[in-house]
């Protein structure tokens, strides 16, 4: 997607938009071999953008990791109860990163970790309405619960936006649901299921916006985001 150069440079993690404008004015930025001017636009999927002679890429100067969080880890950098935390799982990444959002102790799946504070704030801000999809294994009457889960619900006195709910496979008394929300209340999916009369046995996040959990990652494993994943992530905010 074509964007103003200063926004592209900022979203790639190199500097602020104001500073990027100064770099453009100083002639430090080129687009397809031509010195850029303020107001110029570019698309990183199509154009070659150089800053001080180096190619501009999503995530330049920042670290973005996809972690498959296992159960039994808290989503913090430290814990007063000395429980295992997700920072320990990514300690080998070479820099200090933090989780974007939370997955509770007993939940698992996709967790984005980064050192990009600006992107973190945007992804967590309610105005961007970033969807989060969960696979949930439950017991109880799914037929009774489905219209409740997908209808108007309240938590903590606040009305929730309708969730997208799909029923998956069932084995014996255990059913699998896909639940997609874009709010982020504490333990929201678990509490919604409880209101609908379901008991949650397992909860796994598999998608955040356009970012899908890499199924090849075993619980506890992580990897850097690809350039395409970074483009998708930045395009959503």
mmCIF file of C-alpha atoms in Angstrom, residues 69 73-81 83-90 97-99 101-103 111 113:
data_model
loop_
_atom_site.group_PDB
_atom_site.id
_atom_site.type_symbol
_atom_site.label_atom_id
_atom_site.label_comp_id
_atom_site.label_asym_id
_atom_site.label_seq_id
_atom_site.Cartn_x
_atom_site.Cartn_y
_atom_site.Cartn_z
ATOM 1 C CA UNK A 69 3.135 -19.250 24.201
ATOM 2 C CA UNK A 73 3.701 -18.977 31.633
ATOM 3 C CA UNK A 74 2.575 -15.507 32.689
ATOM 4 C CA UNK A 75 2.578 -12.751 30.072
ATOM 5 C CA UNK A 76 4.886 -10.394 31.929
ATOM 6 C CA UNK A 77 8.597 -9.593 32.015
ATOM 7 C CA UNK A 78 8.842 -10.522 35.690
ATOM 8 C CA UNK A 79 6.523 -11.947 38.324
ATOM 9 C CA UNK A 80 6.292 -11.282 42.037
ATOM 10 C CA UNK A 81 5.280 -14.919 42.609
ATOM 11 C CA UNK A 83 6.232 -17.951 38.149
ATOM 12 C CA UNK A 84 7.643 -18.706 34.720
ATOM 13 C CA UNK A 85 7.241 -15.749 32.337
ATOM 14 C CA UNK A 86 7.346 -15.272 28.567
ATOM 15 C CA UNK A 87 10.482 -13.106 28.738
ATOM 16 C CA UNK A 88 12.419 -16.220 29.716
ATOM 17 C CA UNK A 89 11.297 -17.950 26.521
ATOM 18 C CA UNK A 90 12.699 -15.236 24.218
ATOM 19 C CA UNK A 97 11.216 -7.132 24.168
ATOM 20 C CA UNK A 98 7.790 -7.124 25.763
ATOM 21 C CA UNK A 99 4.463 -8.828 24.991
ATOM 22 C CA UNK A 101 -1.342 -7.730 25.042
ATOM 23 C CA UNK A 102 -1.830 -10.700 27.306
ATOM 24 C CA UNK A 103 -2.621 -14.385 27.391
ATOM 25 C CA UNK A 111 1.847 -13.809 21.250
ATOM 26 C CA UNK A 113 6.667 -9.573 21.314
#
